[in-house]
């Protein structure tokens, strides 16, 4: 999607949020993130037991989705993993699969930008989003997709909206944790739990049936898979990406 100029978006998005587009995905009431669990922590500080996926200098843990190497659009820049327009594009995914896990990373997005963090994805499709749930990465203040609550930053894309007003503005770093134990999944943003759901539950299946994924039979069916980062054509930066296995 071609982004609006930032000045126009700043005026239009608040008004758009008040409009229900009858041609858009059905928006259902969000599930409350509920009480804090034993997984609560602002961000993990103990590095023991964590696998480093990106430390600012090495992309060997990644490859392009459906490709052998890393697409040229992804590059290391000042210790960050930066995706910028130009060159061969495409999403990137981990070389290893993860079932129960905790993922921690930082991201910042360009003005009016869009990206995403995928997990439990399967390779072999044309796009990872046909199988993998996504934590949305978005400039909520400008990008037109923010008119849909379940498309805003931190949300389980198109299914569960994130707690509002937690994401930081474009150009500022956001800290993320995604925790998956069996079917229970939590999204954490800047130290706050913003989404939780049970993958494969009746509530989950109902939302999938009302979403853009309803005609994708493999969507969200895998309890183990690759982690991915989305190339949406907008500049985005990721840093300090690490994961620990919770299933041994």
PDB file of C-alpha atoms in Angstrom:
ATOM      1  CA  UNK A   1       0.000   0.000   0.000  1.00  0.00           C
ATOM      2  CA  UNK A   2       1.372   3.459  -0.905  1.00  0.00           C
ATOM      3  CA  UNK A   3       1.488   5.532   2.320  1.00  0.00           C
ATOM      4  CA  UNK A   4      -0.181   8.938   2.561  1.00  0.00           C
ATOM      5  CA  UNK A   5       2.001  12.028   3.123  1.00  0.00           C
ATOM      6  CA  UNK A   6       2.544  12.324   6.867  1.00  0.00           C
ATOM      7  CA  UNK A   7       0.780  15.707   7.161  1.00  0.00           C
ATOM      8  CA  UNK A   8      -2.309  14.356   5.433  1.00  0.00           C
ATOM      9  CA  UNK A   9      -2.324  11.215   7.559  1.00  0.00           C
ATOM     10  CA  UNK A  10      -2.118  13.175  10.774  1.00  0.00           C
ATOM     11  CA  UNK A  11      -5.340  14.927   9.824  1.00  0.00           C
ATOM     12  CA  UNK A  12      -7.162  11.970   8.317  1.00  0.00           C
ATOM     13  CA  UNK A  13      -6.458   9.054  10.638  1.00  0.00           C
ATOM     14  CA  UNK A  14      -8.311  10.403  13.725  1.00  0.00           C
ATOM     15  CA  UNK A  15     -11.385  10.936  11.560  1.00  0.00           C
ATOM     16  CA  UNK A  16     -11.053   7.562   9.896  1.00  0.00           C
ATOM     17  CA  UNK A  17     -11.017   5.850  13.259  1.00  0.00           C
ATOM     18  CA  UNK A  18     -14.593   7.013  13.755  1.00  0.00           C
ATOM     19  CA  UNK A  19     -15.795   5.528  10.498  1.00  0.00           C
ATOM     20  CA  UNK A  20     -16.855   1.886  10.116  1.00  0.00           C
ATOM     21  CA  UNK A  21     -16.106   0.721   6.606  1.00  0.00           C
ATOM     22  CA  UNK A  22     -18.723  -1.859   5.676  1.00  0.00           C
ATOM     23  CA  UNK A  23     -16.346  -3.398   3.147  1.00  0.00           C
ATOM     24  CA  UNK A  24     -13.602  -4.110   5.683  1.00  0.00           C
ATOM     25  CA  UNK A  25     -12.818  -7.036   7.923  1.00  0.00           C
ATOM     26  CA  UNK A  26     -15.305  -7.557  10.729  1.00  0.00           C
ATOM     27  CA  UNK A  27     -13.912  -6.139  13.969  1.00  0.00           C
ATOM     28  CA  UNK A  28     -14.740  -8.151  17.059  1.00  0.00           C
ATOM     29  CA  UNK A  29     -14.456  -7.103  20.669  1.00  0.00           C
ATOM     30  CA  UNK A  30     -10.912  -7.622  21.948  1.00  0.00           C
ATOM     31  CA  UNK A  31     -10.070 -10.082  24.674  1.00  0.00           C
ATOM     32  CA  UNK A  32      -8.629  -8.385  27.739  1.00  0.00           C
ATOM     33  CA  UNK A  33      -4.924  -9.010  28.319  1.00  0.00           C
ATOM     34  CA  UNK A  34      -5.969  -9.895  31.881  1.00  0.00           C
ATOM     35  CA  UNK A  35      -3.742 -10.212  34.896  1.00  0.00           C
ATOM     36  CA  UNK A  36       0.020 -10.515  34.732  1.00  0.00           C
ATOM     37  CA  UNK A  37       1.359 -14.062  34.575  1.00  0.00           C
ATOM     38  CA  UNK A  38       4.555 -15.713  35.728  1.00  0.00           C
ATOM     39  CA  UNK A  39       5.980 -14.768  32.322  1.00  0.00           C
ATOM     40  CA  UNK A  40       5.799 -11.063  33.176  1.00  0.00           C
ATOM     41  CA  UNK A  41       8.977  -8.988  32.919  1.00  0.00           C
ATOM     42  CA  UNK A  42       9.668  -5.624  31.235  1.00  0.00           C
ATOM     43  CA  UNK A  43      12.456  -7.148  29.129  1.00  0.00           C
ATOM     44  CA  UNK A  44      14.737 -10.085  29.896  1.00  0.00           C
ATOM     45  CA  UNK A  45      18.187  -9.060  31.094  1.00  0.00           C
ATOM     46  CA  UNK A  46      19.742 -12.466  31.753  1.00  0.00           C
ATOM     47  CA  UNK A  47      21.384 -13.660  28.522  1.00  0.00           C
ATOM     48  CA  UNK A  48      21.955 -17.224  29.740  1.00  0.00           C
ATOM     49  CA  UNK A  49      19.807 -19.755  27.891  1.00  0.00           C
ATOM     50  CA  UNK A  50      19.067 -17.431  24.996  1.00  0.00           C
ATOM     51  CA  UNK A  51      19.965 -18.050  21.359  1.00  0.00           C
ATOM     52  CA  UNK A  52      21.150 -14.925  19.569  1.00  0.00           C
ATOM     53  CA  UNK A  53      19.367 -14.420  16.257  1.00  0.00           C
ATOM     54  CA  UNK A  54      20.926 -11.019  15.550  1.00  0.00           C
ATOM     55  CA  UNK A  55      23.634  -9.258  17.560  1.00  0.00           C
ATOM     56  CA  UNK A  56      24.372  -6.412  15.170  1.00  0.00           C
ATOM     57  CA  UNK A  57      26.999  -8.158  13.088  1.00  0.00           C
ATOM     58  CA  UNK A  58      25.779 -11.484  11.721  1.00  0.00           C
ATOM     59  CA  UNK A  59      22.824 -12.676   9.609  1.00  0.00           C
ATOM     60  CA  UNK A  60      23.727 -16.365   9.563  1.00  0.00           C
ATOM     61  CA  UNK A  61      20.591 -17.290  11.554  1.00  0.00           C
ATOM     62  CA  UNK A  62      18.351 -15.986   8.736  1.00  0.00           C
ATOM     63  CA  UNK A  63      17.472 -16.597   5.123  1.00  0.00           C
ATOM     64  CA  UNK A  64      14.901 -15.198   2.753  1.00  0.00           C
ATOM     65  CA  UNK A  65      11.518 -16.907   2.817  1.00  0.00           C
ATOM     66  CA  UNK A  66      11.674 -19.317  -0.101  1.00  0.00           C
ATOM     67  CA  UNK A  67      15.276 -18.285  -0.794  1.00  0.00           C
ATOM     68  CA  UNK A  68      18.699 -19.614   0.146  1.00  0.00           C
ATOM     69  CA  UNK A  69      20.314 -16.290   1.002  1.00  0.00           C
ATOM     70  CA  UNK A  70      19.203 -13.045   2.633  1.00  0.00           C
ATOM     71  CA  UNK A  71      17.499 -10.600   0.228  1.00  0.00           C
ATOM     72  CA  UNK A  72      19.525  -7.478  -0.522  1.00  0.00           C
ATOM     73  CA  UNK A  73      16.856  -5.219   0.987  1.00  0.00           C
ATOM     74  CA  UNK A  74      17.990  -6.459   4.434  1.00  0.00           C
ATOM     75  CA  UNK A  75      21.332  -5.053   5.579  1.00  0.00           C
ATOM     76  CA  UNK A  76      23.326  -4.452   8.736  1.00  0.00           C
ATOM     77  CA  UNK A  77      23.493  -0.751   9.557  1.00  0.00           C
ATOM     78  CA  UNK A  78      25.045   0.709  12.715  1.00  0.00           C
ATOM     79  CA  UNK A  79      24.441  -2.518  14.616  1.00  0.00           C
ATOM     80  CA  UNK A  80      20.810  -2.823  13.514  1.00  0.00           C
ATOM     81  CA  UNK A  81      19.055  -5.047  11.004  1.00  0.00           C
ATOM     82  CA  UNK A  82      17.655  -2.539   8.523  1.00  0.00           C
ATOM     83  CA  UNK A  83      15.220  -3.124   5.688  1.00  0.00           C
ATOM     84  CA  UNK A  84      15.111  -0.277   3.183  1.00  0.00           C
ATOM     85  CA  UNK A  85      13.551   0.017  -0.284  1.00  0.00           C
ATOM     86  CA  UNK A  86      15.861  -0.878  -3.140  1.00  0.00           C
ATOM     87  CA  UNK A  87      17.330  -4.167  -4.264  1.00  0.00           C
ATOM     88  CA  UNK A  88      15.884  -7.650  -4.049  1.00  0.00           C
ATOM     89  CA  UNK A  89      13.108  -7.781  -1.475  1.00  0.00           C
ATOM     90  CA  UNK A  90      11.319 -10.391   0.583  1.00  0.00           C
ATOM     91  CA  UNK A  91      10.592 -11.472   4.131  1.00  0.00           C
ATOM     92  CA  UNK A  92      13.311 -13.208   6.136  1.00  0.00           C
ATOM     93  CA  UNK A  93      12.890 -16.195   8.464  1.00  0.00           C
ATOM     94  CA  UNK A  94      14.992 -18.116  10.958  1.00  0.00           C
ATOM     95  CA  UNK A  95      16.841 -21.201   9.825  1.00  0.00           C
ATOM     96  CA  UNK A  96      15.554 -23.060  12.880  1.00  0.00           C
ATOM     97  CA  UNK A  97      11.992 -23.705  14.043  1.00  0.00           C
ATOM     98  CA  UNK A  98      10.547 -22.922  17.466  1.00  0.00           C
ATOM     99  CA  UNK A  99       7.560 -24.364  19.281  1.00  0.00           C
ATOM    100  CA  UNK A 100       7.253 -23.003  22.828  1.00  0.00           C
ATOM    101  CA  UNK A 101       9.503 -19.959  23.008  1.00  0.00           C
ATOM    102  CA  UNK A 102      10.131 -16.451  24.235  1.00  0.00           C
ATOM    103  CA  UNK A 103      11.278 -13.941  21.616  1.00  0.00           C
ATOM    104  CA  UNK A 104      12.759 -10.574  22.558  1.00  0.00           C
ATOM    105  CA  UNK A 105      13.791  -7.747  20.232  1.00  0.00           C
ATOM    106  CA  UNK A 106      13.626  -4.023  19.555  1.00  0.00           C
ATOM    107  CA  UNK A 107      12.087  -2.322  16.530  1.00  0.00           C
ATOM    108  CA  UNK A 108      11.558   1.153  15.171  1.00  0.00           C
ATOM    109  CA  UNK A 109       9.569   2.093  12.094  1.00  0.00           C
ATOM    110  CA  UNK A 110       9.845   4.936   9.602  1.00  0.00           C
ATOM    111  CA  UNK A 111       7.086   7.581   9.372  1.00  0.00           C
ATOM    112  CA  UNK A 112       3.956   5.967   7.881  1.00  0.00           C
ATOM    113  CA  UNK A 113       5.784   2.628   7.846  1.00  0.00           C
ATOM    114  CA  UNK A 114       4.523  -0.948   8.136  1.00  0.00           C
ATOM    115  CA  UNK A 115       6.240  -4.255   8.978  1.00  0.00           C
ATOM    116  CA  UNK A 116       5.556  -7.293  11.132  1.00  0.00           C
ATOM    117  CA  UNK A 117       6.968 -10.115  13.244  1.00  0.00           C
ATOM    118  CA  UNK A 118       5.801 -13.633  12.327  1.00  0.00           C
ATOM    119  CA  UNK A 119       6.027 -16.805  14.395  1.00  0.00           C
ATOM    120  CA  UNK A 120       5.163 -20.502  14.092  1.00  0.00           C
ATOM    121  CA  UNK A 121       5.255 -20.093  10.332  1.00  0.00           C
ATOM    122  CA  UNK A 122       5.668 -22.863   7.767  1.00  0.00           C
ATOM    123  CA  UNK A 123       7.839 -22.687   4.694  1.00  0.00           C
ATOM    124  CA  UNK A 124       6.653 -23.958   1.348  1.00  0.00           C
ATOM    125  CA  UNK A 125       3.896 -21.396   0.732  1.00  0.00           C
ATOM    126  CA  UNK A 126       4.240 -18.309  -1.431  1.00  0.00           C
ATOM    127  CA  UNK A 127       4.113 -16.029   1.649  1.00  0.00           C
ATOM    128  CA  UNK A 128       4.752 -16.690   5.329  1.00  0.00           C
ATOM    129  CA  UNK A 129       1.568 -14.846   6.344  1.00  0.00           C
ATOM    130  CA  UNK A 130      -0.503 -17.655   4.870  1.00  0.00           C
ATOM    131  CA  UNK A 131       0.486 -19.801   7.870  1.00  0.00           C
ATOM    132  CA  UNK A 132       2.026 -17.585  10.561  1.00  0.00           C
ATOM    133  CA  UNK A 133       0.369 -15.345  13.153  1.00  0.00           C
ATOM    134  CA  UNK A 134       1.826 -11.845  13.147  1.00  0.00           C
ATOM    135  CA  UNK A 135       2.608  -9.157  15.693  1.00  0.00           C
ATOM    136  CA  UNK A 136       1.996  -5.925  13.829  1.00  0.00           C
ATOM    137  CA  UNK A 137       4.722  -3.283  13.477  1.00  0.00           C
ATOM    138  CA  UNK A 138       3.186   0.036  12.417  1.00  0.00           C
ATOM    139  CA  UNK A 139       3.288   3.809  12.676  1.00  0.00           C
ATOM    140  CA  UNK A 140      -0.172   4.096  14.233  1.00  0.00           C
ATOM    141  CA  UNK A 141      -0.181   7.895  13.963  1.00  0.00           C
ATOM    142  CA  UNK A 142       0.124   7.963  10.194  1.00  0.00           C
ATOM    143  CA  UNK A 143      -0.304   4.656   8.368  1.00  0.00           C
ATOM    144  CA  UNK A 144      -3.790   4.229   6.910  1.00  0.00           C
ATOM    145  CA  UNK A 145      -3.986   0.636   8.211  1.00  0.00           C
ATOM    146  CA  UNK A 146      -4.351   2.041  11.735  1.00  0.00           C
ATOM    147  CA  UNK A 147      -8.032   2.716  11.010  1.00  0.00           C
ATOM    148  CA  UNK A 148      -8.565  -0.971  11.838  1.00  0.00           C
ATOM    149  CA  UNK A 149      -7.986  -1.587  15.580  1.00  0.00           C
ATOM    150  CA  UNK A 150      -6.629  -5.112  15.012  1.00  0.00           C
ATOM    151  CA  UNK A 151      -4.061  -3.781  12.540  1.00  0.00           C
ATOM    152  CA  UNK A 152      -2.368  -1.400  14.978  1.00  0.00           C
ATOM    153  CA  UNK A 153       1.086  -1.886  16.463  1.00  0.00           C
ATOM    154  CA  UNK A 154       1.356  -4.822  18.847  1.00  0.00           C
ATOM    155  CA  UNK A 155      -1.849  -6.467  17.645  1.00  0.00           C
ATOM    156  CA  UNK A 156      -2.191 -10.087  16.580  1.00  0.00           C
ATOM    157  CA  UNK A 157      -2.779  -8.917  13.045  1.00  0.00           C
ATOM    158  CA  UNK A 158      -6.429  -8.901  11.929  1.00  0.00           C
ATOM    159  CA  UNK A 159      -7.542 -10.971  14.934  1.00  0.00           C
ATOM    160  CA  UNK A 160      -6.800  -9.395  18.335  1.00  0.00           C
ATOM    161  CA  UNK A 161      -6.278  -5.683  18.850  1.00  0.00           C
ATOM    162  CA  UNK A 162      -3.502  -4.482  21.143  1.00  0.00           C
ATOM    163  CA  UNK A 163      -4.012  -2.337  24.208  1.00  0.00           C
ATOM    164  CA  UNK A 164      -4.001   1.225  22.810  1.00  0.00           C
ATOM    165  CA  UNK A 165      -1.456   3.988  23.396  1.00  0.00           C
ATOM    166  CA  UNK A 166       1.465   1.720  24.267  1.00  0.00           C
ATOM    167  CA  UNK A 167       3.483   2.009  21.044  1.00  0.00           C
ATOM    168  CA  UNK A 168       6.075   4.765  20.722  1.00  0.00           C
ATOM    169  CA  UNK A 169       6.141   7.203  17.789  1.00  0.00           C
ATOM    170  CA  UNK A 170       7.824   6.494  14.464  1.00  0.00           C
ATOM    171  CA  UNK A 171      11.588   6.764  14.756  1.00  0.00           C
ATOM    172  CA  UNK A 172      11.659   5.651  18.414  1.00  0.00           C
ATOM    173  CA  UNK A 173      12.607   2.176  19.613  1.00  0.00           C
ATOM    174  CA  UNK A 174       9.944  -0.219  20.898  1.00  0.00           C
ATOM    175  CA  UNK A 175      10.798  -3.269  22.982  1.00  0.00           C
ATOM    176  CA  UNK A 176       8.946  -6.517  22.231  1.00  0.00           C
ATOM    177  CA  UNK A 177       8.438  -9.886  23.840  1.00  0.00           C
ATOM    178  CA  UNK A 178       6.371 -12.653  22.274  1.00  0.00           C
ATOM    179  CA  UNK A 179       5.804 -15.622  24.573  1.00  0.00           C
ATOM    180  CA  UNK A 180       4.230 -18.881  23.378  1.00  0.00           C
ATOM    181  CA  UNK A 181       3.567 -21.867  25.660  1.00  0.00           C
ATOM    182  CA  UNK A 182       1.446 -24.469  23.952  1.00  0.00           C
ATOM    183  CA  UNK A 183      -1.626 -22.685  22.586  1.00  0.00           C
ATOM    184  CA  UNK A 184      -1.231 -19.710  24.953  1.00  0.00           C
ATOM    185  CA  UNK A 185       0.403 -16.706  23.268  1.00  0.00           C
ATOM    186  CA  UNK A 186       1.202 -13.285  24.707  1.00  0.00           C
ATOM    187  CA  UNK A 187       2.370 -10.097  22.993  1.00  0.00           C
ATOM    188  CA  UNK A 188       4.308  -7.626  25.163  1.00  0.00           C
ATOM    189  CA  UNK A 189       5.164  -4.105  24.036  1.00  0.00           C
ATOM    190  CA  UNK A 190       7.331  -1.689  26.018  1.00  0.00           C
ATOM    191  CA  UNK A 191       6.906  -3.697  29.204  1.00  0.00           C
ATOM    192  CA  UNK A 192       3.127  -4.068  28.965  1.00  0.00           C
ATOM    193  CA  UNK A 193       1.138  -7.125  27.940  1.00  0.00           C
ATOM    194  CA  UNK A 194      -1.022  -5.889  25.058  1.00  0.00           C
ATOM    195  CA  UNK A 195      -2.488  -9.122  23.612  1.00  0.00           C
ATOM    196  CA  UNK A 196      -3.085 -12.688  24.776  1.00  0.00           C
ATOM    197  CA  UNK A 197      -4.979 -15.508  23.116  1.00  0.00           C
ATOM    198  CA  UNK A 198      -5.281 -19.276  22.838  1.00  0.00           C
ATOM    199  CA  UNK A 199      -4.167 -20.464  19.410  1.00  0.00           C
ATOM    200  CA  UNK A 200      -6.688 -22.909  17.946  1.00  0.00           C
ATOM    201  CA  UNK A 201      -9.374 -22.143  20.545  1.00  0.00           C
ATOM    202  CA  UNK A 202     -13.034 -21.586  19.681  1.00  0.00           C
ATOM    203  CA  UNK A 203     -12.575 -17.823  20.095  1.00  0.00           C
ATOM    204  CA  UNK A 204      -9.473 -17.883  17.884  1.00  0.00           C
ATOM    205  CA  UNK A 205     -11.221 -19.940  15.202  1.00  0.00           C
ATOM    206  CA  UNK A 206     -14.194 -17.585  15.230  1.00  0.00           C
ATOM    207  CA  UNK A 207     -11.933 -14.616  14.620  1.00  0.00           C
ATOM    208  CA  UNK A 208     -10.011 -16.395  11.880  1.00  0.00           C
ATOM    209  CA  UNK A 209     -13.333 -17.161  10.164  1.00  0.00           C
ATOM    210  CA  UNK A 210     -14.168 -13.436  10.185  1.00  0.00           C
ATOM    211  CA  UNK A 211     -10.712 -12.330   9.005  1.00  0.00           C
ATOM    212  CA  UNK A 212      -8.728 -12.114   5.781  1.00  0.00           C
ATOM    213  CA  UNK A 213      -7.295 -15.565   6.641  1.00  0.00           C
ATOM    214  CA  UNK A 214     -10.603 -17.435   6.403  1.00  0.00           C
ATOM    215  CA  UNK A 215      -9.712 -18.906   3.001  1.00  0.00           C
ATOM    216  CA  UNK A 216      -6.202 -19.981   4.067  1.00  0.00           C
ATOM    217  CA  UNK A 217      -6.635 -23.475   5.562  1.00  0.00           C
ATOM    218  CA  UNK A 218      -3.091 -23.668   6.992  1.00  0.00           C
ATOM    219  CA  UNK A 219      -3.207 -20.302   8.762  1.00  0.00           C
ATOM    220  CA  UNK A 220      -2.415 -20.564  12.471  1.00  0.00           C
ATOM    221  CA  UNK A 221      -2.522 -24.367  12.489  1.00  0.00           C
ATOM    222  CA  UNK A 222       1.155 -24.946  13.312  1.00  0.00           C
ATOM    223  CA  UNK A 223       2.379 -25.098  16.906  1.00  0.00           C
ATOM    224  CA  UNK A 224       5.977 -25.051  15.758  1.00  0.00           C
ATOM    225  CA  UNK A 225       7.646 -23.109  12.981  1.00  0.00           C
ATOM    226  CA  UNK A 226       9.980 -20.358  11.857  1.00  0.00           C
ATOM    227  CA  UNK A 227      10.139 -16.788  13.129  1.00  0.00           C
ATOM    228  CA  UNK A 228       9.995 -14.139  10.414  1.00  0.00           C
ATOM    229  CA  UNK A 229      10.422 -10.404   9.795  1.00  0.00           C
ATOM    230  CA  UNK A 230       8.355  -8.706   7.135  1.00  0.00           C
ATOM    231  CA  UNK A 231       9.601  -6.653   4.208  1.00  0.00           C
ATOM    232  CA  UNK A 232       6.571  -4.431   3.564  1.00  0.00           C
ATOM    233  CA  UNK A 233       8.514  -1.982   1.401  1.00  0.00           C
ATOM    234  CA  UNK A 234       8.968   0.606   4.189  1.00  0.00           C
ATOM    235  CA  UNK A 235      12.166   1.330   6.126  1.00  0.00           C
ATOM    236  CA  UNK A 236      12.245  -0.569   9.425  1.00  0.00           C
ATOM    237  CA  UNK A 237      14.974  -1.376  11.941  1.00  0.00           C
ATOM    238  CA  UNK A 238      15.352  -4.349  14.303  1.00  0.00           C
ATOM    239  CA  UNK A 239      17.985  -4.910  16.989  1.00  0.00           C
ATOM    240  CA  UNK A 240      19.106  -7.331  19.707  1.00  0.00           C
ATOM    241  CA  UNK A 241      16.990 -10.269  18.478  1.00  0.00           C
ATOM    242  CA  UNK A 242      17.125 -13.315  20.752  1.00  0.00           C
ATOM    243  CA  UNK A 243      14.995 -16.306  21.549  1.00  0.00           C
ATOM    244  CA  UNK A 244      14.901 -18.980  24.239  1.00  0.00           C
ATOM    245  CA  UNK A 245      13.184 -22.302  23.972  1.00  0.00           C
ATOM    246  CA  UNK A 246      10.550 -23.076  26.591  1.00  0.00           C
ATOM    247  CA  UNK A 247      10.002 -26.686  25.503  1.00  0.00           C
ATOM    248  CA  UNK A 248      13.482 -28.039  26.130  1.00  0.00           C
TER     249      UNK A 248
END
